[in-house]
Every structure is written in C-alpha cells, then in structure tokens.
XYZ file of C-alpha atoms in Angstrom:
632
model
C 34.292 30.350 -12.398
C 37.953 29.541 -13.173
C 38.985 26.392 -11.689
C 42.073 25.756 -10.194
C 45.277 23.981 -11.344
C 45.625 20.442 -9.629
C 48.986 21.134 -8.952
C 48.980 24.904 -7.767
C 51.489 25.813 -5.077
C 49.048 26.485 -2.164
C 47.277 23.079 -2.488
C 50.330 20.944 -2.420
C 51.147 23.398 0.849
C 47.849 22.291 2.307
C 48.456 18.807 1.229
C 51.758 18.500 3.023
C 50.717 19.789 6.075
C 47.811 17.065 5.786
C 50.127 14.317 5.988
C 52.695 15.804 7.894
C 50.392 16.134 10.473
C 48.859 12.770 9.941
C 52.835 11.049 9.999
C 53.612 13.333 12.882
C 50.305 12.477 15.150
C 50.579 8.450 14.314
C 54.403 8.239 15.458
C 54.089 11.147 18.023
C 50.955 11.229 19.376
C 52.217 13.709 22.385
C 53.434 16.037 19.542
C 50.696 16.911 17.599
C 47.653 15.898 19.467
C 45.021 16.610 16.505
C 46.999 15.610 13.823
C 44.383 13.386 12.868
C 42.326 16.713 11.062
C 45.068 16.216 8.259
C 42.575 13.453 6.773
C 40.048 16.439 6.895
C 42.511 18.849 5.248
C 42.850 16.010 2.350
C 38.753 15.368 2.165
C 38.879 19.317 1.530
C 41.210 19.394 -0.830
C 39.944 16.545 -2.749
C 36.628 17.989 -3.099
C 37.483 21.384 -4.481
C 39.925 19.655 -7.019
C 37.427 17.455 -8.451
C 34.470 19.119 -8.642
C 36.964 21.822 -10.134
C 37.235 19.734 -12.435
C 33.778 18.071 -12.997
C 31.813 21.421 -13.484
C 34.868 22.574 -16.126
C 34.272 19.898 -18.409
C 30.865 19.327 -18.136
C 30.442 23.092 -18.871
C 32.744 22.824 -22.048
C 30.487 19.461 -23.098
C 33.786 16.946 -22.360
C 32.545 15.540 -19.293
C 32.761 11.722 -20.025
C 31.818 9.502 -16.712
C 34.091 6.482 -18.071
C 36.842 8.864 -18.752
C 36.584 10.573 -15.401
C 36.986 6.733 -13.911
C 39.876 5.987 -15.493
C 41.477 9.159 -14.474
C 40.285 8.423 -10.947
C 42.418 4.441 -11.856
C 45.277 6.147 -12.787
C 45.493 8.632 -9.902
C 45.090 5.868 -7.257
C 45.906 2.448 -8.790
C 49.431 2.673 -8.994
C 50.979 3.563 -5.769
C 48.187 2.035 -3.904
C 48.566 -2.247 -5.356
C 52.162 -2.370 -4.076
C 51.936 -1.036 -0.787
C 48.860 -3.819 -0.632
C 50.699 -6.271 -1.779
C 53.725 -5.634 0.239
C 51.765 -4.945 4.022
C 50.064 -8.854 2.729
C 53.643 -10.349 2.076
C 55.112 -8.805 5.506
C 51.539 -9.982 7.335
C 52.839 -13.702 6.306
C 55.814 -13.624 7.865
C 55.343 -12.399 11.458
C 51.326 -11.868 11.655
C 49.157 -14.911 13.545
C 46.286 -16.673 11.991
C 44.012 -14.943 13.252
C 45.261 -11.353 12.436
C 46.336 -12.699 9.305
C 42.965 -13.765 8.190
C 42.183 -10.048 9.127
C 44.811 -8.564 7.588
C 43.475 -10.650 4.176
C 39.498 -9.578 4.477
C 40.852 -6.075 4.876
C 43.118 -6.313 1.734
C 39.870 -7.409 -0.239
C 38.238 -3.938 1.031
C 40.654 -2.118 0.510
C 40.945 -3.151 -2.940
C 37.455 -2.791 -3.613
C 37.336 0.733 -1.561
C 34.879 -0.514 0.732
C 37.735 -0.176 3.702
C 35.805 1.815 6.086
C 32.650 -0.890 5.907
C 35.366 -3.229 6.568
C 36.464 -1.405 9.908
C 33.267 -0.135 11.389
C 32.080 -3.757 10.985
C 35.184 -5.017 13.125
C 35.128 -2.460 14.946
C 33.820 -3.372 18.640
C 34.770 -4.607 22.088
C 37.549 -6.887 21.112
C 38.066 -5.317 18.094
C 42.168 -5.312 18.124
C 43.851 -1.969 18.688
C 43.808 0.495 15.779
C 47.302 0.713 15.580
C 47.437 -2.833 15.059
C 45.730 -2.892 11.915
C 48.163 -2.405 8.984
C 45.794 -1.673 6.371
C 43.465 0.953 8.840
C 44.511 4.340 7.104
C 42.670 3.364 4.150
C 39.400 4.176 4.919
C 39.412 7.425 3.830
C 40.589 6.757 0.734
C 37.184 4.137 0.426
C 35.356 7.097 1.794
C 36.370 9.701 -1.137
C 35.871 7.000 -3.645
C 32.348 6.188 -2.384
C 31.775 9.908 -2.575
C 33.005 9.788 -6.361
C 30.824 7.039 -7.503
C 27.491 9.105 -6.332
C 28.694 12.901 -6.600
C 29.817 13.317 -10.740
C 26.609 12.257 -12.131
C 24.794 14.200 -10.084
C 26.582 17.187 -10.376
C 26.135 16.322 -14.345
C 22.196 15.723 -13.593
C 22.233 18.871 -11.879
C 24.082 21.203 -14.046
C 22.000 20.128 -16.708
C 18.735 20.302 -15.998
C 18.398 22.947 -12.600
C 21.848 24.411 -12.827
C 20.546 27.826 -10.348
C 19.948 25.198 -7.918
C 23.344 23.560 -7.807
C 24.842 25.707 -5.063
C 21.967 25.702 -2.846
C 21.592 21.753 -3.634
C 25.024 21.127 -2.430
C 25.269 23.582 0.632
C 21.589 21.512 1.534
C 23.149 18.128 1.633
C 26.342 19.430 3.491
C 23.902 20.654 6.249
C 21.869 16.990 6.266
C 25.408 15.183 6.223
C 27.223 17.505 9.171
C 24.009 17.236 10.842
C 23.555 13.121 10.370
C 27.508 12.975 11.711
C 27.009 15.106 14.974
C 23.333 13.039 15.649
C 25.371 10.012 15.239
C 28.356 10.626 17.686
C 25.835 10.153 20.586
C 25.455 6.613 19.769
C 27.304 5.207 17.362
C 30.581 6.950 16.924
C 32.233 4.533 14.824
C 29.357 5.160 12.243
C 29.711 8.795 11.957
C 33.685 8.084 11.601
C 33.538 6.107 8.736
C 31.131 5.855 7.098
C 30.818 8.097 3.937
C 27.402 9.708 4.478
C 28.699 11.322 7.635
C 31.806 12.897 6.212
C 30.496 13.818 2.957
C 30.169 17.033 4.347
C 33.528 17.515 4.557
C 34.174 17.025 0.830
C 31.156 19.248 -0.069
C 32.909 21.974 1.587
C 35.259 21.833 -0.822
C 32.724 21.375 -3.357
C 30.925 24.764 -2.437
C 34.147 26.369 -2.442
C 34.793 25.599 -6.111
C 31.353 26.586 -7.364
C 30.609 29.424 -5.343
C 30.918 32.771 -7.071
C 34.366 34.266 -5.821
C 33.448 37.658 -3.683
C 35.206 40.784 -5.383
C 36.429 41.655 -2.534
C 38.601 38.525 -2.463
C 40.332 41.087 -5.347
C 41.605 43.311 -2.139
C 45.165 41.521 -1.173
C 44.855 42.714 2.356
C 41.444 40.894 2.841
C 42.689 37.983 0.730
C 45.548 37.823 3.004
C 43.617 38.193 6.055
C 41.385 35.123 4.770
C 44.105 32.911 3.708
C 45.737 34.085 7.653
C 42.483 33.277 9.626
C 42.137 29.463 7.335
C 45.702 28.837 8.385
C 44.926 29.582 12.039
C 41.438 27.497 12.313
C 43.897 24.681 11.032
C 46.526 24.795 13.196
C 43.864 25.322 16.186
C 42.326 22.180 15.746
C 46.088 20.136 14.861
C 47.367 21.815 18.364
C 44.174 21.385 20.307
C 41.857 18.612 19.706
C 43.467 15.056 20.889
C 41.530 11.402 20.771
C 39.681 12.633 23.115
C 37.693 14.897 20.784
C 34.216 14.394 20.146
C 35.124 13.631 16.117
C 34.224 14.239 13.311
C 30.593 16.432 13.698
C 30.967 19.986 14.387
C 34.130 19.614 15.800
C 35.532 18.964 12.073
C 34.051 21.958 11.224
C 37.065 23.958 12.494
C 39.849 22.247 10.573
C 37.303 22.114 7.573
C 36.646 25.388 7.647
C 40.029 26.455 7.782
C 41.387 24.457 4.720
C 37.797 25.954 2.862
C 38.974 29.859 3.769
C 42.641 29.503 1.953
C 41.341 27.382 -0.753
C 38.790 30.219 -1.123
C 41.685 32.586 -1.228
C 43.461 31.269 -3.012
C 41.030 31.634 -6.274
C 41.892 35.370 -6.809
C 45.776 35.096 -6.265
C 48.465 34.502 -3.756
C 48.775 35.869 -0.595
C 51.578 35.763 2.422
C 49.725 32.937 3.970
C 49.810 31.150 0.600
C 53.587 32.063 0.040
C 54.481 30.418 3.179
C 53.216 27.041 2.628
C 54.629 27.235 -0.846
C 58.182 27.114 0.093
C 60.149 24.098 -0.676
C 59.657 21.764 1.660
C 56.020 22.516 1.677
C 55.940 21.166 -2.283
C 58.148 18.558 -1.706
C 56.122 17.038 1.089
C 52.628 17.737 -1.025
C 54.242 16.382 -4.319
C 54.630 12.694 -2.267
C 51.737 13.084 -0.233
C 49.319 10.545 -1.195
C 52.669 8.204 -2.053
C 53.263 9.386 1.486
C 50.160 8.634 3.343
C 49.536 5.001 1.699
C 53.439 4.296 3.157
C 53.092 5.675 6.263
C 50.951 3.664 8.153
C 52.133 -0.160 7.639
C 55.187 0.555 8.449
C 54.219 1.965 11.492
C 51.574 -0.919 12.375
C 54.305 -3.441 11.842
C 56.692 -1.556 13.770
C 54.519 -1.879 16.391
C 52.961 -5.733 15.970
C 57.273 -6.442 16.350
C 57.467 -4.727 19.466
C 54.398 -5.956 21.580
C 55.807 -5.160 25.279
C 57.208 -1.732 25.257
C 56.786 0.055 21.967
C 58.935 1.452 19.714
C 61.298 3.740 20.845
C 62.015 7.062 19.592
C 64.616 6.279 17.002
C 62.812 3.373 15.500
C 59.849 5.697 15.138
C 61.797 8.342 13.479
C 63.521 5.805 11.069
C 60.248 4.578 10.309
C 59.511 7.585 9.342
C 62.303 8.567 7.350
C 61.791 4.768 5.501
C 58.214 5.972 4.469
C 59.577 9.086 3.035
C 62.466 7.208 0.716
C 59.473 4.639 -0.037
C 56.972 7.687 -0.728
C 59.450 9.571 -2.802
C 60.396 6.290 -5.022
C 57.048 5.687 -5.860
C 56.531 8.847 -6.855
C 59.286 9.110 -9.060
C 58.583 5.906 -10.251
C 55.547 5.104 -9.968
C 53.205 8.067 -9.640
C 54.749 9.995 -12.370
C 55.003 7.923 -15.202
C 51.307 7.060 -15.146
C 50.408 10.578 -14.704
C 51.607 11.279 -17.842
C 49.765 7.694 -19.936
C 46.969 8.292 -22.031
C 43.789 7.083 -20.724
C 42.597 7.023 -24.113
C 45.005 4.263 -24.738
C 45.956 2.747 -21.859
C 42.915 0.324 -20.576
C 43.457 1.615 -16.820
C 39.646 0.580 -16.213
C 40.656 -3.274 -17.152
C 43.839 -3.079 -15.461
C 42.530 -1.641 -12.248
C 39.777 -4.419 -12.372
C 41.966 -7.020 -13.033
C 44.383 -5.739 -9.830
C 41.074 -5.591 -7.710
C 40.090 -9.179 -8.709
C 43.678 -10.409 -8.200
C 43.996 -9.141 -4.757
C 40.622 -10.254 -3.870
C 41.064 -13.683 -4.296
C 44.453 -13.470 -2.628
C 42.340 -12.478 0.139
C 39.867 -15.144 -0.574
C 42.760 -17.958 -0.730
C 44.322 -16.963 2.713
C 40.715 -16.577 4.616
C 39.461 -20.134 3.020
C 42.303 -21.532 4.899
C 42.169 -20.021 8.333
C 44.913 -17.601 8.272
C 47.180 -20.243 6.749
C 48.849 -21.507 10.410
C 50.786 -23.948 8.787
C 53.427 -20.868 8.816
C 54.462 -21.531 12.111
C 55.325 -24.323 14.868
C 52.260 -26.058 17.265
C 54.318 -24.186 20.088
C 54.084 -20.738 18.348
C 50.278 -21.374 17.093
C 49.042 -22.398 20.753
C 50.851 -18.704 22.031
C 48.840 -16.716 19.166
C 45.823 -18.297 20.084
C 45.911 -16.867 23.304
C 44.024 -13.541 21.982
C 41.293 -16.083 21.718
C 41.182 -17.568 25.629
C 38.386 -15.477 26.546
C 35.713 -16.962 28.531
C 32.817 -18.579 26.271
C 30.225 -17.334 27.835
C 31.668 -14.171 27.376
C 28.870 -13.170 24.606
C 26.217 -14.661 26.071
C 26.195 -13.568 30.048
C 28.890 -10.258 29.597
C 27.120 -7.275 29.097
C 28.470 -4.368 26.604
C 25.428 -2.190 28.193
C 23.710 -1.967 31.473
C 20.022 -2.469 30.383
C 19.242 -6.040 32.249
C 17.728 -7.017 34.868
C 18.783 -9.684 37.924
C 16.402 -12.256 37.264
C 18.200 -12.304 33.707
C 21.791 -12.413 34.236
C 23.677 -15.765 33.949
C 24.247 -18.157 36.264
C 27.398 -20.647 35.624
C 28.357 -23.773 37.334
C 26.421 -26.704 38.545
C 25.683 -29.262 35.762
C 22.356 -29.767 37.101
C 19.065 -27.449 36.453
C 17.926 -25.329 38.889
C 20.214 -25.188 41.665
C 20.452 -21.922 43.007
C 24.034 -19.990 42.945
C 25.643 -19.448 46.200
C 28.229 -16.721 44.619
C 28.111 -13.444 42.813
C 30.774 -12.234 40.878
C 29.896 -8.397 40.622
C 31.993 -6.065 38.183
C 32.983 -4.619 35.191
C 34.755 -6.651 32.357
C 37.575 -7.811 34.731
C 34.905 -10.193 36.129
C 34.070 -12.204 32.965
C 36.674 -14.626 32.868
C 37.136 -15.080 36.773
C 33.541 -16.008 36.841
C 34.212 -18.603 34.394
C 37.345 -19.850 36.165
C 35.180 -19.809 39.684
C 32.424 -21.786 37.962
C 34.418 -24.789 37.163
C 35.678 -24.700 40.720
C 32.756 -24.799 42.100
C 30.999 -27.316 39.511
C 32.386 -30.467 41.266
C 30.501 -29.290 44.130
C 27.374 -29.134 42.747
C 27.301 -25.481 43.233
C 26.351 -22.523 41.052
C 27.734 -18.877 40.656
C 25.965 -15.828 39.243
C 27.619 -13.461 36.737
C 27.171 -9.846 36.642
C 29.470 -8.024 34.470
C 29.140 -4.769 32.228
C 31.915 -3.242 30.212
C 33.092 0.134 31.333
C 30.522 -0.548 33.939
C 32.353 -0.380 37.584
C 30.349 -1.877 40.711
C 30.304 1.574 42.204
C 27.453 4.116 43.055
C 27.226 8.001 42.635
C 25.768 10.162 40.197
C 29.115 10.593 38.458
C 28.611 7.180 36.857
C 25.476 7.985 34.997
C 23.781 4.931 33.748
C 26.293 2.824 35.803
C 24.538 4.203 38.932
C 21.396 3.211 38.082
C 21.881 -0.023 36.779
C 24.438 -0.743 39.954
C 21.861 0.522 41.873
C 19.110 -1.883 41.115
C 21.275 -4.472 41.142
C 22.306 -4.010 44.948
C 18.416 -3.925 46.081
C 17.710 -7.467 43.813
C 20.642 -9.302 45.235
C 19.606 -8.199 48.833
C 16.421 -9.556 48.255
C 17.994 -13.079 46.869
C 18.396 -15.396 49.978
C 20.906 -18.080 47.950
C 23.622 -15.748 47.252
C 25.891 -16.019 50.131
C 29.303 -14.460 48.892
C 29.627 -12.046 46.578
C 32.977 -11.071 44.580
C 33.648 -7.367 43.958
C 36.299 -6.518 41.148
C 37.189 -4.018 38.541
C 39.814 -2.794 36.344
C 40.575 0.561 38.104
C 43.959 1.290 36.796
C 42.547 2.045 33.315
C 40.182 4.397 32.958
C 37.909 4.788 36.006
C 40.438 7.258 37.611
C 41.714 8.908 34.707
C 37.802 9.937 34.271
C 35.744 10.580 37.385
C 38.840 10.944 39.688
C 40.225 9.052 42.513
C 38.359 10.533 45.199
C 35.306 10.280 43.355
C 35.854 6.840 42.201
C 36.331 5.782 46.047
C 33.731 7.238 47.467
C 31.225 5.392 44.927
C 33.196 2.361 45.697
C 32.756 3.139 49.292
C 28.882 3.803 48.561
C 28.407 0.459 46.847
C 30.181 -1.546 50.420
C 27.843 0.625 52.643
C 25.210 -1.414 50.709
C 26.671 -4.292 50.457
C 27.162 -4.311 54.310
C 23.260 -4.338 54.852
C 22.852 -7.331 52.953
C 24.699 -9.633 55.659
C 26.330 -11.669 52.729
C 30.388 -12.205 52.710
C 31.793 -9.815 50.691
C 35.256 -10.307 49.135
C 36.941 -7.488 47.474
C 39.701 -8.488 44.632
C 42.361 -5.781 44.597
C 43.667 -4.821 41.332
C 44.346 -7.584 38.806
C 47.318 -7.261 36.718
C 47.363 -5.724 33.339
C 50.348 -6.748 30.958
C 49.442 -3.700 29.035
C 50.598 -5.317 25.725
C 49.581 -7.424 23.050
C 50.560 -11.055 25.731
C 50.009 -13.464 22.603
C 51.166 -11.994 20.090
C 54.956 -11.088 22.203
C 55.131 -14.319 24.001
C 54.810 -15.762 20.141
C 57.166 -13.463 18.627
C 59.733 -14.238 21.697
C 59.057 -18.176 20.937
C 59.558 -17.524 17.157
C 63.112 -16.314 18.030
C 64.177 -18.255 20.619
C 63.340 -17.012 23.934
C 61.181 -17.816 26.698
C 57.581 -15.887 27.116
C 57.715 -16.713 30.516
C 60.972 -14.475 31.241
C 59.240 -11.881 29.829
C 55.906 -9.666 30.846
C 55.437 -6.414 32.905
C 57.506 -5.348 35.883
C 55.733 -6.071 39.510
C 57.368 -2.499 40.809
C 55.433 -1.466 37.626
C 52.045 -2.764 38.581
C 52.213 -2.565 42.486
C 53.713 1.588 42.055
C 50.664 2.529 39.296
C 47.891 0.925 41.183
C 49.261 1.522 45.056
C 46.921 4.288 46.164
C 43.865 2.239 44.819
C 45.054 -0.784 46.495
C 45.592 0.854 49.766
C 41.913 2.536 49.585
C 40.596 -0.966 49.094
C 42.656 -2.205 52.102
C 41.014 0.624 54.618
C 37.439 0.085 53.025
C 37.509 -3.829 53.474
C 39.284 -3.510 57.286
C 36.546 -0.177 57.720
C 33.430 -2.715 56.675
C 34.583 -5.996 57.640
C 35.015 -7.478 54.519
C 37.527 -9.956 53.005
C 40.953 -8.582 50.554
C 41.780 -11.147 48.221
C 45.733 -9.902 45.986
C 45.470 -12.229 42.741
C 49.165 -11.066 42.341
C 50.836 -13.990 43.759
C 48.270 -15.946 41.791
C 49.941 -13.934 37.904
C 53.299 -12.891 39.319
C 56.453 -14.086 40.808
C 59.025 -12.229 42.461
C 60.053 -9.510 40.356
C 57.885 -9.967 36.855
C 54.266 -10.345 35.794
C 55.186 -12.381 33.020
C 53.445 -13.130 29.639
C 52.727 -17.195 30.228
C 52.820 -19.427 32.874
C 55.446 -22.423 33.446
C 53.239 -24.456 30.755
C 53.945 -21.846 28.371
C 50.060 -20.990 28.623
C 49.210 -16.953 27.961
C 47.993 -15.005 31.206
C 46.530 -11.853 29.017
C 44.016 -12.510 26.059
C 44.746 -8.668 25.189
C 46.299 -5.798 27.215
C 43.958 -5.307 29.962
C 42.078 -8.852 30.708
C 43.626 -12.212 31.767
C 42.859 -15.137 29.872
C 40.682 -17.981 30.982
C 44.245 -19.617 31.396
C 45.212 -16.792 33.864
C 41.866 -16.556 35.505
C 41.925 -20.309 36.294
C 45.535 -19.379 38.692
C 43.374 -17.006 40.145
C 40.195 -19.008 40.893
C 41.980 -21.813 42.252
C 43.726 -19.383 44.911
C 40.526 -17.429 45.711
C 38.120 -20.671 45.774
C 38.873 -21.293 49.563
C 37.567 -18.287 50.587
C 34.259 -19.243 49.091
C-alpha cells in the first residue's frame, strides 16, 4: 500500500465540495436540500487520511502515539480557540442569560471535544432551535476526535500482533456501527446522530479504503474513470435529493459515503476526468480553507439569525455572511493554519499549549455558568423580556406528556386547592393545551373547582388509523372520559397549522377530527372547540428583547393577523361546519392575542405572548383563559 499525500488535488476537491455544500445547505436550505452529507464527505476523508497515515508509520516503526497527538493539536488547535473565543465574546453582547449560560457549557465541550454529548444531552422538546445554537457545527469535529482517541492504538495493537486480520477487523466493526446507527433511528434519532459509535462507520469507510489492497484493474483509466464518475454521482444524489426530512445518518449515509469511498479509491492508482474536474481552481481554493471554512461558517450564521428573530435574514445578509466567513476562513488560513503547519512538534509543546487553551476556555465557561448567564449585562426591562422563553406552564413536566403511554385515571388534575374534588373540565389536546390548562386552572381555583389535563406532544385529539399510536391512545381516552360522570365540559385544541396537515393531509386530518366529535357527541358533555391559536413563528423573547435593547416597542411588533387568519383559514372554517354540524361551542382566542392588524410579541404590560415559536406563554394563555372561562 502507498498512502496518499494529505494534500493531493482530488481530496481538497472532495473537501470543498464538503463544505460548500455544508455553507450552501445552512444559508440556503431550498438550494441544496442534502447538503448536510458534506459532514459525511469530511468523516470520509478524514478517515482515509489518517489511517493513511497511521498504518505508514507504524509499518516503518515511527508510529509514536504522543507524536500523533500533537500533530492532531496542531491540525485543530489553532483555527479552532479563536473562533471559540470570538462566538463567546459576541454571545455577551446580544445573547440572554439563559442562552448565554448555554452558549458557555457548550464552549467547555467544545473545547474538550465532547460537543456532540453536549447536544444530544440538550437536545429535547424545548431544546432551542438548531440554528440557534452558535457553537452546534462542532460536533463532528468531537465525533472524529473521539474516533482518534480509540482507533490509532488499535490499529497499532492490530498491526502488530494479527495484522491478516486487520481488514476483516475493520470492515466487522463498520457493519456493527452502520448497523447500531440504523437500529437506533427508530427510537432515538438524536443518538444515532451524534454520537460517535453510530457514525464510526462512516470514518471506517475511509479506513478500509486506505488499507484495502488496490484492484489492478483500478490500473485501466477507463474503469478508474468510470469509478471516480459513479463516486461523484452517488454524491451529488444524496446533496440533490435527501432534505431534513431524511431518515439520517443509517443506511441512508451509505450513499454519500459510498460515493466519497469510490473516488478516494480511485484515486490511489492515478487521476482520472472525474478527479481533474474537482481539481480545478476553485475546487483547491475552497478545500485549502475548508476546515478554516467550516469552523467560520456557522456562528456567523447562528448570530445572524439570533439578530433577526421575526423574519429571518434576507437574501443579501445571508450571502454577505457568507462571503464574511470566506475572508475570515481565508485569513486564518494564511495566518493561522499555515504557520503552525509548518512548527516542529518536536519543539513546539503543542500538547501543553492545547491543554492549557482547553483549561482556559473551560473555566471561562465555568465563570459565566456559576453566575447564571451573567444578567447583570442588561436592564430589569430587557431581563424580564428574555425570560419569557421560560413562561411555560410548571406543571408542564409533570402532567404534559412527550408520549402517549398513560392512562385516564393517571393524568393530572389542576385547580382546586382542596384534595379530592373532582374536575368539572377537560382540556383535551396536543401541546397547545399545556399552558391553557394552567391558565383555566387558576380561573377556576377561586371556585373551588378542578380541571383535568390531557396533553401529548405531536399527539392531536383526533382518531383514524393515520395517527398510529395517537389513535389508540385518543381512543381510550374518549371511552374513560365517557365513563367519568364529573367532567362536564371538555376543551378540544391543537396546533394544526404546523405539522398535522403538512403530514397526514387536510382531508385526512378532518375527518379524524370529525371522528373524535362523533364521539364526543355520545358522551352528552359540552364540548368547546378552540380554533387555531396564534403562532408568532419566531423566537417572541428573544425579538421583543432585542427591540427593547434598541429602543423600540415589542408590542408594535409580532406576526401579521392577515398572516395568521390566510395560513390557517381552511382549518378554521372546517372547525366552524363541524361545531355548527354537532352542536358544539367555537371559541377564536384571536381577539384574546391580537388586535386589529398585528399579533404582536407582548402585551400592553410589556409581558411575552410566545415562550418559543409555536406555544403561548403562561402570560398569553392567561388572556386566553380569562376570555374562554365564561363559557365554562
């Protein structure tokens, strides 16, 4: 085996489409749908380099572990600290407590490489939205070093001692780990994204790649060609194809995977047209600055996005944002990159610098989680709008359910102070029902009454086989509560505009919804149906803070009625036949969020209506409750 130069033409090719697809797919989603395989392409790459690498000088007898860790120091160290240290400084300026905090306990993982731990564990329900998270993107990085602490003294171990069995070894655990990841997507997704012993497989590809024997007929140009064609194809089928909606990584990574494998593999026994076309110019300008490039990338477009909360960026801000990560990218790799390419690790202590880097930014971290996000940044006004992400209902974790396995008798009831009086009310729905259960409860405390909760993320109250586990659980919920005699009203809502539609379908949304009255009907309890409730479909506390920060009033600004009443007018309507069709009561908590024109962010006491994008606050749900509460 002759292994490969690190820098060869066709591998900085492959590199830069990697993170042009990667750049391309985070500021242009609609552009480049599977963009997100360029971290694939790079777990590839990385593997076939290294082990290329690994198996040459352990052969010759140079392989030193300590050396091979400083190397790994020198590659990553330098570029990576001040794009750390500058996403922390800009996360001080305009970032709340809260995310602040966040943004500091991520900087600590990142600079330990334990970033994708960090992520899966926040990862969850109100887990903020990815793009949100300026310090996301390095995960993978976490997940190749994780990889590189366990793989070189193996592959030492191995070559040593059972060297026939290295290949087979190798190809064995990239089978258990591809295998692990695709088991894993059926219940716990975020695990099998990233977490390294589900996407090892990915870097063992390239492993295999370097340490298989090279075919002779790889010798044949037209067959090299033809290989190097077909890896080049298999990569540009899964950057055009998949989207976020792809079942990721498992097989599905296979094809991108596979792809960068074949013109790696072609690339051992010379060029090829495939290979001369991503080694033109821009392809090696773009690969030279790629890692440079990829570390950049992403905070800039996070905080381009955390400082416009309401709309987005716009085209042009996205493409300068862009254009600033490749100035940054290319400065730091003249600058930065470079020169400590070419240091000594022999004399340069890049092990005690990179430790002393990693302690320094971990107790940075430490400093500005031991005092709560530091909120003495900003005014009581601005603090009290930030804290808005954090008016969900308390009993949110107790009585809201993120599955559907519970039964009647167990679900919560809220309200009277004293034990044991029976709820009256039922608030039935997904996770638009948590907080206006809350808000009804304290209505109805003073009156010594009680109020059940039933709510289930993604969960609507609708019936049909369409809905899977939904059905079921909806199902037996319907023939408990027409067996309870003390419920006497029950509340029926649901976040339709989101998802629901977008999944099973209108039709066949309404005819579960219609399904789930029919039953309802039978049980000779009132039945009031909430229409739509208002989505601000931004980050509410974070813009109504920004807007306070410079000067302007949250409660001018928010989402357009025309906006809300247009997107969700056909669901309304179907609402409006079923409840005149059954009899039952139509309650609009518009009037009780909006004015005349605007949905806006707070109310006239500068309170926040929208803990995150899709869900009212308690603040928000108490307007609501106190308009709906004579109907009950």
């Amino acid at each position: 085996m002759s292994p490969p130069d690190a820098y060869r033409q066709d591998i900085q090719g492959l590199r830069a489409i990697a993170v042009v697809s990667v750049l391309v797919f985070h500021a242009f989603p609609g552009l480049l749908s599977g963009g997100f395989a360029g971290v694939d392409i790079f777990f590839v790459i990385s593997g076939f380099l290294i082990s290329s690498i690994l198996y040459r000088d352990i052969q010759s007898g140079e392989f030193a572990l300590l050396d091979f860790y400083r190397n790994r120091v020198r590659r990553l160290f330098p570029a990576l600290i001040p794009v750390l240290i500058a996403t922390l400084a800009l996360g001080y300026l305009v970032l709340s407590p809260l995310r602040f905090d966040e943004l500091a306990r991520s900087t600590m993982y990142s600079a330990l490489f334990l970033a994708n731990l960090d992520f899966y564990l926040m990862s969850g329900y109100f887990s903020q939205a990815s793009e949100l998270k300026p310090l996301l993107h390095t995960w993978s990085l976490a997940v190749e070093e994780q990889f590189y602490l366990v793989f070189p003294p193996l592959l030492w171990l191995v070559v040593r001692y059972a060297p026939r069995t290295l290949l087979a070894l190798v190809a064995l655990i990239f089978v258990l780990s591809l295998g692990l990841s695709q088991w894993l997507l059926s219940w716990d997704p975020s695990m099998a994204f990233f977490l390294s012993p589900f996407r090892a497989f990915e870097l063992l590809a390239g492993v295999m790649v370097a340490l298989m024997p090279c075919p002779t007929w790889l010798q044949r140009p037209a067959l090299r060609s033809a290989l190097a064609a077909a890896g080049l194809i298999l990569i540009a089928l899964a950057l055009f194809n998949y989207s976020p909606q792809t079942v990721f990584p498992g097989v599905a990574a296979l094809i991108p995977v596979l792809g960068t494998a074949f013109v790696l593999l072609a690339g051992r026994k010379g060029d090829s047209p495939a290979a001369r076309l991503i080694s033109l110019p821009p392809f090696l300008f773009f690969g030279a600055i790629s890692y440079s490039l990829y570390l950049w990338h992403w905070p800039i477009l996070s905080y381009l996005k955390i400082l416009t909360p309401l709309h987005g960026p716009g085209p042009i801000a996205l493409i300068a944002a862009l254009l600033l990560s490749v100035g940054l990218a290319t400065l730091s790799y003249r600058f930065v990159e470079r020169p400590f390419s070419r240091r000594s690790i022999k004399t340069t202590p890049f092990l005690r610098t990179g430790l002393a880097s990693m302690a320094v930014l971990c107790l940075a971290g430490f400093a500005i989680r031991s005092t709560d996000g530091l909120p003495g940044r900003f005014s009581p006004e601005v603090l009290a709008l930030f804290a808005g992400a954090q008016d969900f209902s308390p009993d949110r974790s107790r009585c809201h359910r993120l599955t559907q396995l519970i039964n009647y008798d167990q679900t919560c009831v809220l309200g009277a102070d004293q034990k044991g009086v029976a709820p009256d009310t039922l608030v039935f729905g997904d996770s638009h029902g948590a907080e206006l259960a809350f808000a009804l409860a304290e209505q109805l405390r003073p009156q010594g009454r009680a109020l059940r909760q039933i709510t289930s993320s993604g969960c609507p109250p609708v019936l049909g086989a369409a809905f899977a586990a939904c059905d079921t659980f909806n199902a037996r919920i319907l023939l408990d509560l027409a067996k309870d005699p003390n419920i006497e009203t029950v509340v029926l809502t649901m976040n339709a505009e989101q998802t629901y539609m977008t999944r099973y379908g209108f039709e066949t949304l309404r005819a579960g919804y219609e399904q789930t009255l029919a039953e309802l009907k039978k049980t000779g309890k009132k039945i009031i149906l909430v229409s739509q409730i208002p989505n601000i479909n931004a980050e509410a506390p974070t813009a109504a803070a920004l807007a306070q920060l410079t000067g302007r009033d949250p409660a001018q600004l928010g989402r357009p009625l025309s906006d809300m009443r247009s997107t969700m007018s056909e669901w309304n309507a179907a609402q409006a036949r079923l409840s005149r069709k059954f009899g039952f009561e139509l309650f609009d908590p518009i009037p009780s969020l909006c004015r005349e024109t605007l949905c806006p962010l707070t109310d006239a006491a500068r309170r926040v209506l929208h803990f995150n994008p899709t869900h009212i606050s308690v603040a928000g749900a108490r307007h609501v409750a106190k308009s709906m509460v004579p109907m009950l």
